[in-house]
Short mmCIF file of C-alpha atoms in Angstrom, two decimals:
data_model
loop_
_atom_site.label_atom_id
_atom_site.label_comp_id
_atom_site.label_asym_id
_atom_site.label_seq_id
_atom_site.Cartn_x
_atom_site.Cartn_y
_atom_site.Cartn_z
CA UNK A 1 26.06 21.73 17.60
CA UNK A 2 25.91 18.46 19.37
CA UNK A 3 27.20 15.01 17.36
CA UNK A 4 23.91 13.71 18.09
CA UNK A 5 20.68 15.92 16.81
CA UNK A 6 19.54 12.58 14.73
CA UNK A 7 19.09 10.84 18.40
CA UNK A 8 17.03 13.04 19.80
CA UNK A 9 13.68 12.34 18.15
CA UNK A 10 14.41 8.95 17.66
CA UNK A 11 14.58 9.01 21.92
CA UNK A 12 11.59 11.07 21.66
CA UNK A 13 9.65 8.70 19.18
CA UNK A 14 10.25 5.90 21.46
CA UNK A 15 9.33 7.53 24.40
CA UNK A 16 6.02 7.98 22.52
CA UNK A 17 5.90 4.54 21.81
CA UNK A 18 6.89 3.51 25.43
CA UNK A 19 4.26 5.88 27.09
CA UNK A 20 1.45 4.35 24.60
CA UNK A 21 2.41 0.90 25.83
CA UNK A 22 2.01 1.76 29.28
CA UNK A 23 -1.77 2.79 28.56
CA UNK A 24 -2.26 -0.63 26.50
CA UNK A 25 -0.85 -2.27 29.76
CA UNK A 26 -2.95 -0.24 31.72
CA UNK A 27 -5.65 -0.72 29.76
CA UNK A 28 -5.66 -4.60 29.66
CA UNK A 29 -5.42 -4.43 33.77
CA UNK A 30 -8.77 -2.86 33.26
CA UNK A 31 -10.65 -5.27 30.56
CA UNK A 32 -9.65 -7.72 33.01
CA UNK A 33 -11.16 -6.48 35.72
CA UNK A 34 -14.50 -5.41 33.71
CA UNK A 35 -14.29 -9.60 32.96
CA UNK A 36 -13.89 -10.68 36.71
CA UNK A 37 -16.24 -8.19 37.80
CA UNK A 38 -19.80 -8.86 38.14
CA UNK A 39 -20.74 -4.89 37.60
CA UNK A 40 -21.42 -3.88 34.20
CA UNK A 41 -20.13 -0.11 35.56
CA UNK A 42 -16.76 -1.59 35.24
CA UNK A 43 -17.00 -1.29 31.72
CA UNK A 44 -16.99 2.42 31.75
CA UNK A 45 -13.09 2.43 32.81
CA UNK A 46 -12.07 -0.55 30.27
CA UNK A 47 -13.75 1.42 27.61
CA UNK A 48 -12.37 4.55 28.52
CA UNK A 49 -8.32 2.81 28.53
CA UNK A 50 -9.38 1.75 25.26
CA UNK A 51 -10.40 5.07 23.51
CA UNK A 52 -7.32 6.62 25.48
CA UNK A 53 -4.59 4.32 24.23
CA UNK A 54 -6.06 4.07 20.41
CA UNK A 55 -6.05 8.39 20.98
CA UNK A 56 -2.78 8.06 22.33
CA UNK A 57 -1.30 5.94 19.76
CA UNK A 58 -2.90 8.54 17.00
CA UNK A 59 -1.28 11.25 18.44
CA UNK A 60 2.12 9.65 19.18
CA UNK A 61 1.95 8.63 15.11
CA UNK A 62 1.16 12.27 14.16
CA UNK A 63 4.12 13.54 16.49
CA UNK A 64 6.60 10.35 14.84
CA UNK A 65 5.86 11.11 11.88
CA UNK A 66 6.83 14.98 12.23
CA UNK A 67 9.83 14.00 14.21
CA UNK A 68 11.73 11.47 12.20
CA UNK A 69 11.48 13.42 9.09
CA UNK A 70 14.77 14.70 9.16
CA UNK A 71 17.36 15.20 12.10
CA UNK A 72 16.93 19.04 12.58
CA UNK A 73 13.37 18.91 12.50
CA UNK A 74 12.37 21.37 15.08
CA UNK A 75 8.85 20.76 17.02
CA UNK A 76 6.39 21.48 14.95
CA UNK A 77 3.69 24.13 15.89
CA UNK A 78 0.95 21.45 16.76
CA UNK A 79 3.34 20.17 19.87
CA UNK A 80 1.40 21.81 22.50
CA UNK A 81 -1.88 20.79 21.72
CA UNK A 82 -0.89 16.93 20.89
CA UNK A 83 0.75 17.40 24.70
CA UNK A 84 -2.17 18.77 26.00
CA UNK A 85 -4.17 16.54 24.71
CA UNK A 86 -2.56 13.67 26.00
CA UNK A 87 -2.72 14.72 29.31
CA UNK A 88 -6.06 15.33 29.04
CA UNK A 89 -7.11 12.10 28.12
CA UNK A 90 -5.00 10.51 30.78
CA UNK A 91 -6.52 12.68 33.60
CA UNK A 92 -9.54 11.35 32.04
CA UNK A 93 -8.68 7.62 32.44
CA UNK A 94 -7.10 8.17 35.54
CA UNK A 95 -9.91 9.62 36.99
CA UNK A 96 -12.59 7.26 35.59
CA UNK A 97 -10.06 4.41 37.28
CA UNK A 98 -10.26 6.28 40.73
CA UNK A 99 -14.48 6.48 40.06
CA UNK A 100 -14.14 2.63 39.43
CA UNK A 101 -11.98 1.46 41.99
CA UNK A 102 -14.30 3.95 45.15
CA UNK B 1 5.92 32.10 17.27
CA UNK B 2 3.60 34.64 18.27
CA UNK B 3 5.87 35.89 21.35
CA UNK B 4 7.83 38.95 21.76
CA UNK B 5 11.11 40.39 20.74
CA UNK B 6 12.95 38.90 24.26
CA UNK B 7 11.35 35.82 23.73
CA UNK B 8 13.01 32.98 21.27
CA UNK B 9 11.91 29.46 20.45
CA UNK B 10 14.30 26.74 22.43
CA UNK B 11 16.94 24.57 20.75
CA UNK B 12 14.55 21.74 19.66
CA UNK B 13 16.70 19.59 21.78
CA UNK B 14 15.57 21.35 24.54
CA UNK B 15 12.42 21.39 23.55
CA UNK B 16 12.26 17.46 22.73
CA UNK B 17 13.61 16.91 26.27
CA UNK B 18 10.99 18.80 27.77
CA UNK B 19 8.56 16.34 25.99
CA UNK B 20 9.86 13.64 26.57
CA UNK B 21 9.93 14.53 30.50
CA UNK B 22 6.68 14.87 29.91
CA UNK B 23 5.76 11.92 29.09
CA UNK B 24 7.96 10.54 31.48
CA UNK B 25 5.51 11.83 34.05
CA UNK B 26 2.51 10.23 32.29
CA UNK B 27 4.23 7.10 32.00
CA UNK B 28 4.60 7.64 36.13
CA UNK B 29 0.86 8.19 36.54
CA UNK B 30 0.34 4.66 34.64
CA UNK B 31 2.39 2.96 36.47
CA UNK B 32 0.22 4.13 39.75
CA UNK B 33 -2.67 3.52 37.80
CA UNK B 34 -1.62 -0.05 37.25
CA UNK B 35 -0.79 -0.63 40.61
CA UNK B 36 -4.02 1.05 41.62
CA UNK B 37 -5.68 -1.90 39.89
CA UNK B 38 -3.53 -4.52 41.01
CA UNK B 39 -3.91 -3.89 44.46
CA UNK B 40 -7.79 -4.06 44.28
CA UNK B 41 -7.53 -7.07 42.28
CA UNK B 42 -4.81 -9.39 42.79
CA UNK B 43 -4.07 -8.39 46.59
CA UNK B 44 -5.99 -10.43 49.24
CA UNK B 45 -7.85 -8.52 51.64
CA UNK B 46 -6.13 -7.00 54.83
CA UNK B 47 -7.74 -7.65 58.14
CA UNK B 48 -9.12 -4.19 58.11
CA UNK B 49 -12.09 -4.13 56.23
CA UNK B 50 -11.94 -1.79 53.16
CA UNK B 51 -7.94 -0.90 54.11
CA UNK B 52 -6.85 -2.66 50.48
CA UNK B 53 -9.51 -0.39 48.60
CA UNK B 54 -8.11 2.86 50.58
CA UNK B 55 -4.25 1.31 49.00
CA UNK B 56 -5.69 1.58 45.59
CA UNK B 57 -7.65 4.51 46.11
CA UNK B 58 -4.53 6.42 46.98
CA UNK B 59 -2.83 5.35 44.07
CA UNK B 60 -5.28 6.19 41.72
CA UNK B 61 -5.33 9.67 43.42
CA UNK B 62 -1.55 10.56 43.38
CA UNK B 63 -2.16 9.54 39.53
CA UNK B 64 -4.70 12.08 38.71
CA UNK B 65 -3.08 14.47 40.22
CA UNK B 66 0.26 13.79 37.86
CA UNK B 67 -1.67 13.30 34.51
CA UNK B 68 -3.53 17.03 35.68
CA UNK B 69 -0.25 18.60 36.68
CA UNK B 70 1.64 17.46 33.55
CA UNK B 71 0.70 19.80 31.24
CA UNK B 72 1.16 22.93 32.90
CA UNK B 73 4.57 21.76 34.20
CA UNK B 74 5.58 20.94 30.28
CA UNK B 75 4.23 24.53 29.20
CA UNK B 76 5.87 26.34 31.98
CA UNK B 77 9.54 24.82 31.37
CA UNK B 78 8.81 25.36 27.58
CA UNK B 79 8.32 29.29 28.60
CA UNK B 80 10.79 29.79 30.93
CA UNK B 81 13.38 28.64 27.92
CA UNK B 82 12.03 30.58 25.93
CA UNK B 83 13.23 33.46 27.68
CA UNK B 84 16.29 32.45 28.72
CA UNK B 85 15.12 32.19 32.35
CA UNK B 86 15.94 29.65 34.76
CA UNK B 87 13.92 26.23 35.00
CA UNK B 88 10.70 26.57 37.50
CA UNK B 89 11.23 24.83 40.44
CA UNK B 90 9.75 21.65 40.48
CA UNK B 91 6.13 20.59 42.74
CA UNK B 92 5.41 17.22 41.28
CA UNK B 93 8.42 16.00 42.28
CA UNK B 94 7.71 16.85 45.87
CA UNK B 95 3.76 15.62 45.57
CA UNK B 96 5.26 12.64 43.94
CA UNK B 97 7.42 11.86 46.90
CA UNK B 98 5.44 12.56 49.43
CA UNK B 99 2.56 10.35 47.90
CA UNK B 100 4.93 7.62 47.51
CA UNK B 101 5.90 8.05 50.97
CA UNK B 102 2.58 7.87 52.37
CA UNK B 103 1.71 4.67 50.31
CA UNK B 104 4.53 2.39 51.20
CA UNK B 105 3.93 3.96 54.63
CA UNK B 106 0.18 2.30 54.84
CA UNK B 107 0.82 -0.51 52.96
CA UNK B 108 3.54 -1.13 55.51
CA UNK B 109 1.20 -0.89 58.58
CA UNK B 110 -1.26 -3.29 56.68
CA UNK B 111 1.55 -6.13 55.68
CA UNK B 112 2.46 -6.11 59.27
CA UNK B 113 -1.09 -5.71 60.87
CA UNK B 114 -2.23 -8.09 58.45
#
């Protein structure tokens, strides 16, 4: 065994942590523009970073909370659809930006 | 795990590496996607009409194409160690570079067209 299975889902937790930030940021880029812009369509993609990152942050919690429950906690059997989830809701808001920015 | 007798779930390091690339990627697509809406907003416009929109456009793209590829790249590395096999060869990090490449490329030709 390696010396350290206790660092590997605390480097996964914060890569949870990190990711959600980066939809925040992304987010914010997005209310701002929805504020500059005279459209009210802009609000679609704002609103859309918004539900994403809260999502996001939900599922990063629900994946924290399995992970730093002890240090040989294996993935638990929900992994694949929290993954696929995410994705899914960041194809979502990536599309929705690419429908706001055309 | 529902799999067969050759198949066996992955060290969970393994398996926690694999997510984290994961999200590595997504955290990729963001990035584009922030650029994306930097360029359209904070990036005068070039002397060719609608050139900085094409910029963001193609950003945005190369992003949705990341955040849609992600998944099926995650699940196919988390197969392939299940059974022992060797690690899939890699597309998105082609797509990734050749998107890149075309970007700086045009934005390039605009900075210097003006």
């Amino acid at each position: 065994m390696s010396r350290d299975p206790g660092l590997q889902p605390e480097r996964t937790w914060l890569a949870w942590r990190r990711t959600t930030a980066s939809a925040a940021a992304v987010t914010l880029l997005l209310l701002h523009s929805a504020v500059r812009s005279g459209s009210d369509l802009t609000v679609i993609p704002a609103a859309t970073g918004i539900l994403v990152t809260i999502s996001l942050a939900l599922l990063g919690r629900h994946r924290e909370r399995h992970l730093l429950r002890g240090e040989r906690t294996p993935p638990n059997a929900a992994q694949p659809l929290v993954i696929g989830l995410s994705a899914s809701l960041l194809t979502i808001l990536a599309v929705a930006t690419l429908a706001f920015l055309a | 795990m529902t799999a067969g007798d050759e198949e066996q779930e992955p060290d969970y390091r393994f398996s926690l590496a694999n997510e984290r690339t994961f999200l590595a990627w997504l955290r990729t697509a963001l990035g584009l996607l922030a650029g994306a809406v930097a360029v359209r907003q904070l990036v005068p416009e070039f002397g060719v009409p609608g050139a900085r929109t094409v910029l963001a456009l193609l950003c945005a793209a190369l992003a949705v194409v990341l955040t849609a590829a992600s998944y099926p790249r995650w699940k196919r590395v988390q197969r392939a160690m299940r059974r022992g096999e060797p690690l899939p060869p890699n597309r998105m990090m082609l797509v990734l570079t050749a998107g890149i490449l075309v970007i700086t490329g045009f934005a390039v030709v605009l900075a210097v067209t003006g």
